[in-house]
PDB file of C-alpha atoms in Angstrom:
ATOM      1  CA  MET A 961     113.331  45.074  84.491  1.00  0.00           C
ATOM      2  CA  GLN A 962     110.253  45.469  86.639  1.00  0.00           C
ATOM      3  CA  VAL A 963     106.947  44.601  84.844  1.00  0.00           C
ATOM      4  CA  LEU A 964     103.418  45.026  86.152  1.00  0.00           C
ATOM      5  CA  ILE A 965     100.682  42.982  84.368  1.00  0.00           C
ATOM      6  CA  ILE A 966      97.011  44.026  85.083  1.00  0.00           C
ATOM      7  CA  GLY A 967      94.448  41.419  84.167  1.00  0.00           C
ATOM      8  CA  ALA A 968      96.850  38.541  84.697  1.00  0.00           C
ATOM      9  CA  GLY A 969      94.016  36.058  84.985  1.00  0.00           C
ATOM     10  CA  GLY A 970      92.992  36.242  81.317  1.00  0.00           C
ATOM     11  CA  GLY A 971      94.464  34.391  78.392  1.00  0.00           C
ATOM     12  CA  ILE A 972      96.716  37.182  77.189  1.00  0.00           C
ATOM     13  CA  GLY A 973      97.462  38.308  80.741  1.00  0.00           C
ATOM     14  CA  GLN A 974      98.744  34.925  81.726  1.00  0.00           C
ATOM     15  CA  ALA A 975     100.811  34.663  78.624  1.00  0.00           C
ATOM     16  CA  LEU A 976     102.372  38.016  79.335  1.00  0.00           C
ATOM     17  CA  VAL A 977     103.316  36.950  82.828  1.00  0.00           C
ATOM     18  CA  GLN A 978     104.910  33.787  81.477  1.00  0.00           C
ATOM     19  CA  TYR A 979     106.799  35.620  78.650  1.00  0.00           C
ATOM     20  CA  TYR A 980     108.318  38.310  80.950  1.00  0.00           C
ATOM     21  CA  HIS A 981     109.065  35.684  83.601  1.00  0.00           C
ATOM     22  CA  GLN A 982     110.989  33.613  80.955  1.00  0.00           C
ATOM     23  CA  GLN A 983     112.885  36.754  79.977  1.00  0.00           C
ATOM     24  CA  GLY A 984     114.175  37.190  83.547  1.00  0.00           C
ATOM     25  CA  ALA A 985     111.968  40.240  84.374  1.00  0.00           C
ATOM     26  CA  ARG A 986     110.624  40.741  87.902  1.00  0.00           C
ATOM     27  CA  VAL A 987     106.900  40.372  87.414  1.00  0.00           C
ATOM     28  CA  GLN A 988     104.121  41.811  89.520  1.00  0.00           C
ATOM     29  CA  ALA A 989     100.587  40.947  88.578  1.00  0.00           C
ATOM     30  CA  LEU A 990      96.974  42.019  89.406  1.00  0.00           C
ATOM     31  CA  SER A 991      94.003  39.757  88.880  1.00  0.00           C
ATOM     32  CA  ARG A 992      90.412  39.440  90.050  1.00  0.00           C
ATOM     33  CA  GLN A 993      91.094  35.861  91.152  1.00  0.00           C
ATOM     34  CA  GLN A 994      93.949  33.551  92.147  1.00  0.00           C
ATOM     35  CA  VAL A 995      95.807  32.036  89.149  1.00  0.00           C
ATOM     36  CA  SER A 996      97.503  28.892  90.415  1.00  0.00           C
ATOM     37  CA  LYS A 997      99.087  27.919  87.065  1.00  0.00           C
ATOM     38  CA  LEU A 998     101.149  31.071  86.532  1.00  0.00           C
ATOM     39  CA  PRO A 999     104.962  30.757  87.159  1.00  0.00           C
ATOM     40  CA  GLY A1000     106.581  32.252  90.178  1.00  0.00           C
ATOM     41  CA  HIS A1001     105.598  35.881  90.495  1.00  0.00           C
ATOM     42  CA  TRP A1002     104.013  38.341  92.879  1.00  0.00           C
ATOM     43  CA  LEU A1003     100.256  38.245  92.495  1.00  0.00           C
ATOM     44  CA  GLN A1004      97.645  40.562  94.182  1.00  0.00           C
ATOM     45  CA  VAL A1005      93.954  39.814  93.923  1.00  0.00           C
ATOM     46  CA  THR A1006      91.924  42.989  93.464  1.00  0.00           C
ATOM     47  CA  ASP A1007      88.393  43.972  92.374  1.00  0.00           C
ATOM     48  CA  TYR A1008      89.994  47.135  90.828  1.00  0.00           C
ATOM     49  CA  THR A1009      87.924  49.500  93.070  1.00  0.00           C
ATOM     50  CA  GLU A1010      89.548  52.635  94.265  1.00  0.00           C
ATOM     51  CA  ALA A1011      89.830  51.333  97.861  1.00  0.00           C
ATOM     52  CA  SER A1012      91.497  48.117  96.680  1.00  0.00           C
ATOM     53  CA  LEU A1013      93.932  49.893  94.407  1.00  0.00           C
ATOM     54  CA  GLN A1014      94.884  52.294  97.189  1.00  0.00           C
ATOM     55  CA  ARG A1015      95.669  49.391  99.427  1.00  0.00           C
ATOM     56  CA  ILE A1016      97.810  47.722  96.815  1.00  0.00           C
ATOM     57  CA  VAL A1017      99.669  50.686  95.410  1.00  0.00           C
ATOM     58  CA  SER A1018     101.971  51.141  98.409  1.00  0.00           C
ATOM     59  CA  GLN A1019     103.042  47.469  98.030  1.00  0.00           C
ATOM     60  CA  LEU A1020     103.964  47.728  94.295  1.00  0.00           C
ATOM     61  CA  GLN A1021     107.541  48.221  93.016  1.00  0.00           C
ATOM     62  CA  GLN A1022     108.167  51.100  90.583  1.00  0.00           C
ATOM     63  CA  PRO A1023     107.651  49.473  87.119  1.00  0.00           C
ATOM     64  CA  ASP A1024     109.470  49.896  83.901  1.00  0.00           C
ATOM     65  CA  VAL A1025     106.584  48.479  81.932  1.00  0.00           C
ATOM     66  CA  VAL A1026     102.861  48.272  82.802  1.00  0.00           C
ATOM     67  CA  ILE A1027     100.526  46.271  80.601  1.00  0.00           C
ATOM     68  CA  SER A1028      96.756  46.276  81.196  1.00  0.00           C
ATOM     69  CA  THR A1029      94.803  43.609  79.387  1.00  0.00           C
ATOM     70  CA  LEU A1030      91.417  44.515  80.850  1.00  0.00           C
ATOM     71  CA  GLY A1031      88.540  44.425  78.302  1.00  0.00           C
ATOM     72  CA  ILE A1032      85.106  43.010  77.663  1.00  0.00           C
ATOM     73  CA  LEU A1033      83.357  42.134  74.389  1.00  0.00           C
ATOM     74  CA  HIS A1034      80.574  39.803  75.648  1.00  0.00           C
ATOM     75  CA  ASN A1035      79.465  37.980  78.722  1.00  0.00           C
ATOM     76  CA  ASP A1036      76.604  35.631  79.794  1.00  0.00           C
ATOM     77  CA  ASP A1037      74.120  38.512  79.425  1.00  0.00           C
ATOM     78  CA  PHE A1038      75.034  40.024  76.078  1.00  0.00           C
ATOM     79  CA  MET A1039      76.778  39.730  72.764  1.00  0.00           C
ATOM     80  CA  PRO A1040      78.106  42.547  70.428  1.00  0.00           C
ATOM     81  CA  GLU A1041      75.175  44.523  68.948  1.00  0.00           C
ATOM     82  CA  LYS A1042      74.722  44.069  65.186  1.00  0.00           C
ATOM     83  CA  ARG A1043      71.975  46.686  64.743  1.00  0.00           C
ATOM     84  CA  LEU A1044      71.026  50.065  66.304  1.00  0.00           C
ATOM     85  CA  ALA A1045      67.880  48.305  67.608  1.00  0.00           C
ATOM     86  CA  ASP A1046      69.999  46.047  69.743  1.00  0.00           C
ATOM     87  CA  LEU A1047      71.463  48.797  71.844  1.00  0.00           C
ATOM     88  CA  ASN A1048      70.569  48.786  75.574  1.00  0.00           C
ATOM     89  CA  TRP A1049      71.691  50.760  78.638  1.00  0.00           C
ATOM     90  CA  HIS A1050      73.058  47.803  80.531  1.00  0.00           C
ATOM     91  CA  GLN A1051      75.391  46.656  77.830  1.00  0.00           C
ATOM     92  CA  LEU A1052      76.537  50.186  76.987  1.00  0.00           C
ATOM     93  CA  GLN A1053      77.266  50.898  80.615  1.00  0.00           C
ATOM     94  CA  GLN A1054      79.092  47.721  81.283  1.00  0.00           C
ATOM     95  CA  THR A1055      81.189  47.855  78.172  1.00  0.00           C
ATOM     96  CA  TYR A1056      82.188  51.516  78.641  1.00  0.00           C
ATOM     97  CA  TYR A1057      83.105  50.856  82.242  1.00  0.00           C
ATOM     98  CA  VAL A1058      85.373  47.915  81.636  1.00  0.00           C
ATOM     99  CA  ASN A1059      86.883  49.173  78.338  1.00  0.00           C
ATOM    100  CA  ALA A1060      87.320  52.838  78.982  1.00  0.00           C
ATOM    101  CA  VAL A1061      86.475  54.017  82.476  1.00  0.00           C
ATOM    102  CA  LEU A1062      88.377  51.421  84.431  1.00  0.00           C
ATOM    103  CA  PRO A1063      91.653  51.668  82.487  1.00  0.00           C
ATOM    104  CA  ILE A1064      91.922  55.409  82.890  1.00  0.00           C
ATOM    105  CA  LEU A1065      91.066  55.165  86.553  1.00  0.00           C
ATOM    106  CA  LEU A1066      93.785  52.539  86.964  1.00  0.00           C
ATOM    107  CA  LEU A1067      96.268  54.979  85.436  1.00  0.00           C
ATOM    108  CA  GLN A1068      95.003  57.632  87.837  1.00  0.00           C
ATOM    109  CA  GLN A1069      95.429  55.410  90.904  1.00  0.00           C
ATOM    110  CA  LEU A1070      98.797  53.950  89.953  1.00  0.00           C
ATOM    111  CA  LEU A1071     100.327  57.164  88.737  1.00  0.00           C
ATOM    112  CA  PRO A1072     102.263  57.684  92.115  1.00  0.00           C
ATOM    113  CA  ILE A1073     104.393  54.579  91.398  1.00  0.00           C
ATOM    114  CA  LEU A1074     105.344  55.531  87.822  1.00  0.00           C
ATOM    115  CA  PRO A1075     108.830  56.952  87.491  1.00  0.00           C
ATOM    116  CA  LYS A1076     109.235  60.602  86.611  1.00  0.00           C
ATOM    117  CA  LYS A1077     112.882  60.565  85.586  1.00  0.00           C
ATOM    118  CA  SER A1078     113.346  57.196  83.859  1.00  0.00           C
ATOM    119  CA  PRO A1079     111.707  55.478  80.870  1.00  0.00           C
ATOM    120  CA  CYS A1080     108.445  53.688  81.414  1.00  0.00           C
ATOM    121  CA  VAL A1081     105.770  52.308  79.074  1.00  0.00           C
ATOM    122  CA  TRP A1082     102.104  52.005  80.140  1.00  0.00           C
ATOM    123  CA  ALA A1083     100.405  49.873  77.527  1.00  0.00           C
ATOM    124  CA  GLN A1084      96.665  49.225  77.478  1.00  0.00           C
ATOM    125  CA  LEU A1085      95.244  46.673  75.059  1.00  0.00           C
ATOM    126  CA  SER A1086      92.771  48.332  72.730  1.00  0.00           C
ATOM    127  CA  ALA A1087      91.260  47.093  69.433  1.00  0.00           C
ATOM    128  CA  LYS A1088      91.512  48.024  65.784  1.00  0.00           C
ATOM    129  CA  VAL A1089      87.650  48.162  65.629  1.00  0.00           C
ATOM    130  CA  GLY A1090      88.008  51.162  67.941  1.00  0.00           C
ATOM    131  CA  SER A1091      89.379  53.157  65.082  1.00  0.00           C
ATOM    132  CA  ILE A1092      86.738  55.634  63.775  1.00  0.00           C
ATOM    133  CA  THR A1093      88.673  56.105  60.543  1.00  0.00           C
ATOM    134  CA  ASP A1094      88.891  52.343  59.860  1.00  0.00           C
ATOM    135  CA  ASN A1095      85.251  51.619  60.607  1.00  0.00           C
ATOM    136  CA  TYR A1096      83.732  50.326  57.255  1.00  0.00           C
ATOM    137  CA  LEU A1097      81.707  47.430  58.570  1.00  0.00           C
ATOM    138  CA  GLY A1098      79.604  48.942  61.360  1.00  0.00           C
ATOM    139  CA  GLY A1099      78.039  46.900  64.154  1.00  0.00           C
ATOM    140  CA  TRP A1100      79.560  46.110  67.564  1.00  0.00           C
ATOM    141  CA  TYR A1101      78.374  49.453  68.658  1.00  0.00           C
ATOM    142  CA  SER A1102      79.331  49.592  72.342  1.00  0.00           C
ATOM    143  CA  TYR A1103      82.614  47.756  71.852  1.00  0.00           C
ATOM    144  CA  ARG A1104      83.795  50.030  69.044  1.00  0.00           C
ATOM    145  CA  ALA A1105      82.744  53.173  70.821  1.00  0.00           C
ATOM    146  CA  SER A1106      84.263  52.146  74.209  1.00  0.00           C
ATOM    147  CA  LYS A1107      87.624  51.371  72.529  1.00  0.00           C
ATOM    148  CA  ALA A1108      87.446  54.779  70.715  1.00  0.00           C
ATOM    149  CA  ALA A1109      86.811  56.395  74.072  1.00  0.00           C
ATOM    150  CA  LEU A1110      89.700  54.537  75.636  1.00  0.00           C
ATOM    151  CA  ASN A1111      92.056  55.735  72.896  1.00  0.00           C
ATOM    152  CA  MET A1112      90.971  59.304  73.475  1.00  0.00           C
ATOM    153  CA  LEU A1113      91.387  59.049  77.136  1.00  0.00           C
ATOM    154  CA  LEU A1114      94.941  57.710  76.883  1.00  0.00           C
ATOM    155  CA  LYS A1115      95.767  60.387  74.277  1.00  0.00           C
ATOM    156  CA  THR A1116      94.529  63.165  76.540  1.00  0.00           C
ATOM    157  CA  ALA A1117      96.405  61.794  79.540  1.00  0.00           C
ATOM    158  CA  SER A1118      99.537  61.570  77.384  1.00  0.00           C
ATOM    159  CA  VAL A1119      99.422  65.238  76.620  1.00  0.00           C
ATOM    160  CA  GLU A1120      99.161  66.172  80.388  1.00  0.00           C
ATOM    161  CA  LEU A1121     101.803  63.710  81.631  1.00  0.00           C
ATOM    162  CA  LYS A1122     104.369  64.829  79.140  1.00  0.00           C
ATOM    163  CA  ARG A1123     104.882  67.786  81.532  1.00  0.00           C
ATOM    164  CA  THR A1124     105.414  65.733  84.726  1.00  0.00           C
ATOM    165  CA  HIS A1125     106.619  62.233  83.475  1.00  0.00           C
ATOM    166  CA  LYS A1126     108.847  63.261  80.526  1.00  0.00           C
ATOM    167  CA  GLN A1127     110.003  59.696  79.792  1.00  0.00           C
ATOM    168  CA  LEU A1128     106.605  58.064  80.128  1.00  0.00           C
ATOM    169  CA  CYS A1129     104.929  56.525  77.039  1.00  0.00           C
ATOM    170  CA  LEU A1130     101.183  55.834  77.124  1.00  0.00           C
ATOM    171  CA  ALA A1131     100.265  53.418  74.344  1.00  0.00           C
ATOM    172  CA  ALA A1132      97.130  51.652  73.093  1.00  0.00           C
ATOM    173  CA  ILE A1133      97.942  48.325  71.409  1.00  0.00           C
ATOM    174  CA  HIS A1134      95.762  46.158  69.216  1.00  0.00           C
ATOM    175  CA  PRO A1135      96.880  42.548  69.897  1.00  0.00           C
ATOM    176  CA  GLY A1136      95.181  40.900  66.945  1.00  0.00           C
ATOM    177  CA  THR A1137      92.550  38.264  67.265  1.00  0.00           C
ATOM    178  CA  THR A1138      93.796  35.906  69.979  1.00  0.00           C
ATOM    179  CA  ASP A1139      92.570  32.493  70.970  1.00  0.00           C
ATOM    180  CA  THR A1140      91.016  33.477  74.280  1.00  0.00           C
ATOM    181  CA  GLU A1141      87.564  33.394  75.897  1.00  0.00           C
ATOM    182  CA  LEU A1142      86.913  36.909  74.474  1.00  0.00           C
ATOM    183  CA  SER A1143      87.180  35.798  70.862  1.00  0.00           C
ATOM    184  CA  GLN A1144      85.862  32.168  71.086  1.00  0.00           C
ATOM    185  CA  PRO A1145      82.198  32.915  69.918  1.00  0.00           C
ATOM    186  CA  PHE A1146      83.677  34.491  66.619  1.00  0.00           C
ATOM    187  CA  GLN A1147      86.601  32.234  65.748  1.00  0.00           C
ATOM    188  CA  GLN A1148      84.745  30.102  63.236  1.00  0.00           C
ATOM    189  CA  ARG A1149      84.803  33.123  60.811  1.00  0.00           C
ATOM    190  CA  ILE A1150      88.555  33.736  61.254  1.00  0.00           C
ATOM    191  CA  ALA A1151      91.127  32.233  58.991  1.00  0.00           C
ATOM    192  CA  ALA A1152      93.499  29.929  60.849  1.00  0.00           C
ATOM    193  CA  ASP A1153      96.555  32.087  60.136  1.00  0.00           C
ATOM    194  CA  LYS A1154      94.681  35.162  61.584  1.00  0.00           C
ATOM    195  CA  LEU A1155      93.908  33.535  64.936  1.00  0.00           C
ATOM    196  CA  TYR A1156      96.925  33.824  67.258  1.00  0.00           C
ATOM    197  CA  THR A1157      97.860  31.902  70.411  1.00  0.00           C
ATOM    198  CA  PRO A1158      98.180  33.878  73.557  1.00  0.00           C
ATOM    199  CA  ALA A1159     101.894  33.235  73.587  1.00  0.00           C
ATOM    200  CA  GLN A1160     102.213  34.756  70.102  1.00  0.00           C
ATOM    201  CA  SER A1161     100.299  37.822  71.014  1.00  0.00           C
ATOM    202  CA  ALA A1162     102.289  38.318  74.284  1.00  0.00           C
ATOM    203  CA  GLU A1163     105.548  38.267  72.406  1.00  0.00           C
ATOM    204  CA  ARG A1164     104.218  40.632  69.783  1.00  0.00           C
ATOM    205  CA  ILE A1165     102.953  43.036  72.408  1.00  0.00           C
ATOM    206  CA  ALA A1166     106.291  42.894  74.246  1.00  0.00           C
ATOM    207  CA  THR A1167     108.114  43.563  70.889  1.00  0.00           C
ATOM    208  CA  VAL A1168     106.025  46.655  70.271  1.00  0.00           C
ATOM    209  CA  ILE A1169     106.701  47.911  73.756  1.00  0.00           C
ATOM    210  CA  LYS A1170     110.473  47.558  73.372  1.00  0.00           C
ATOM    211  CA  GLN A1171     110.319  49.865  70.373  1.00  0.00           C
ATOM    212  CA  LEU A1172     108.293  52.670  72.104  1.00  0.00           C
ATOM    213  CA  THR A1173     109.824  55.885  73.445  1.00  0.00           C
ATOM    214  CA  ALA A1174     108.408  58.932  75.213  1.00  0.00           C
ATOM    215  CA  GLU A1175     108.053  60.581  71.731  1.00  0.00           C
ATOM    216  CA  ASP A1176     105.488  57.835  70.932  1.00  0.00           C
ATOM    217  CA  SER A1177     103.187  58.597  73.936  1.00  0.00           C
ATOM    218  CA  GLY A1178      99.549  58.785  73.020  1.00  0.00           C
ATOM    219  CA  GLY A1179      99.921  56.524  70.010  1.00  0.00           C
ATOM    220  CA  PHE A1180      97.656  53.639  68.866  1.00  0.00           C
ATOM    221  CA  TRP A1181      99.593  50.635  67.592  1.00  0.00           C
ATOM    222  CA  HIS A1182      99.010  47.433  65.698  1.00  0.00           C
ATOM    223  CA  TRP A1183     100.650  44.301  67.001  1.00  0.00           C
ATOM    224  CA  ASP A1184     103.199  44.485  64.198  1.00  0.00           C
ATOM    225  CA  GLY A1185     104.371  47.881  65.436  1.00  0.00           C
ATOM    226  CA  SER A1186     102.726  49.927  62.722  1.00  0.00           C
ATOM    227  CA  PRO A1187     100.569  52.948  63.811  1.00  0.00           C
ATOM    228  CA  LEU A1188      96.745  52.743  63.619  1.00  0.00           C
ATOM    229  CA  PRO A1189      94.467  55.675  62.795  1.00  0.00           C
ATOM    230  CA  TYR A1190      92.134  57.028  65.478  1.00  0.00           C
TER     231      TYR A1190
END
């Protein structure tokens, strides 16, 4: 099996590379920086710009599975907004770009290497808080909205690509709260049994992917394999 991991430098990304490597898959990986502690694999460093991806795409092998872990919740400049008054252009723009715009442009740029006549899963990590139906707590404005936009973009692409890539499944997957840099500022409020290691999340994501077929394309999935509402 040929697997492409996008965002291989993050906690879940590294764990996915390790998991698939241990399973005997041929792993290719994209990351913004070199990752020296990953096991043997083919790594390309990219800034994810169109020019960079065009340079890389011709060097990639046709994948059976693509998993993108790209996403942002906070950085040195901002934290999730709790109130309407906290909204600001910079945070909205950055969050939408990383969580929604960049993933769909990655699909656009890498579409030429996706198989048209054999099964393939393109999985993008999303978040349960991106569910409009399931939003009962409010807050986290830009993160929630950007993940909802991501889900819609993937759903829309799945409708189009069913015509050209009949065995392709596009999937948004909620990995659960994982012990990574993204969740660290919020972990004190999470029960110990609800905070998962990157290795746990990687295995669960891979298990969900194994169960997906082309008929599931456009779906939004919980880490346990159950469907989530948009």
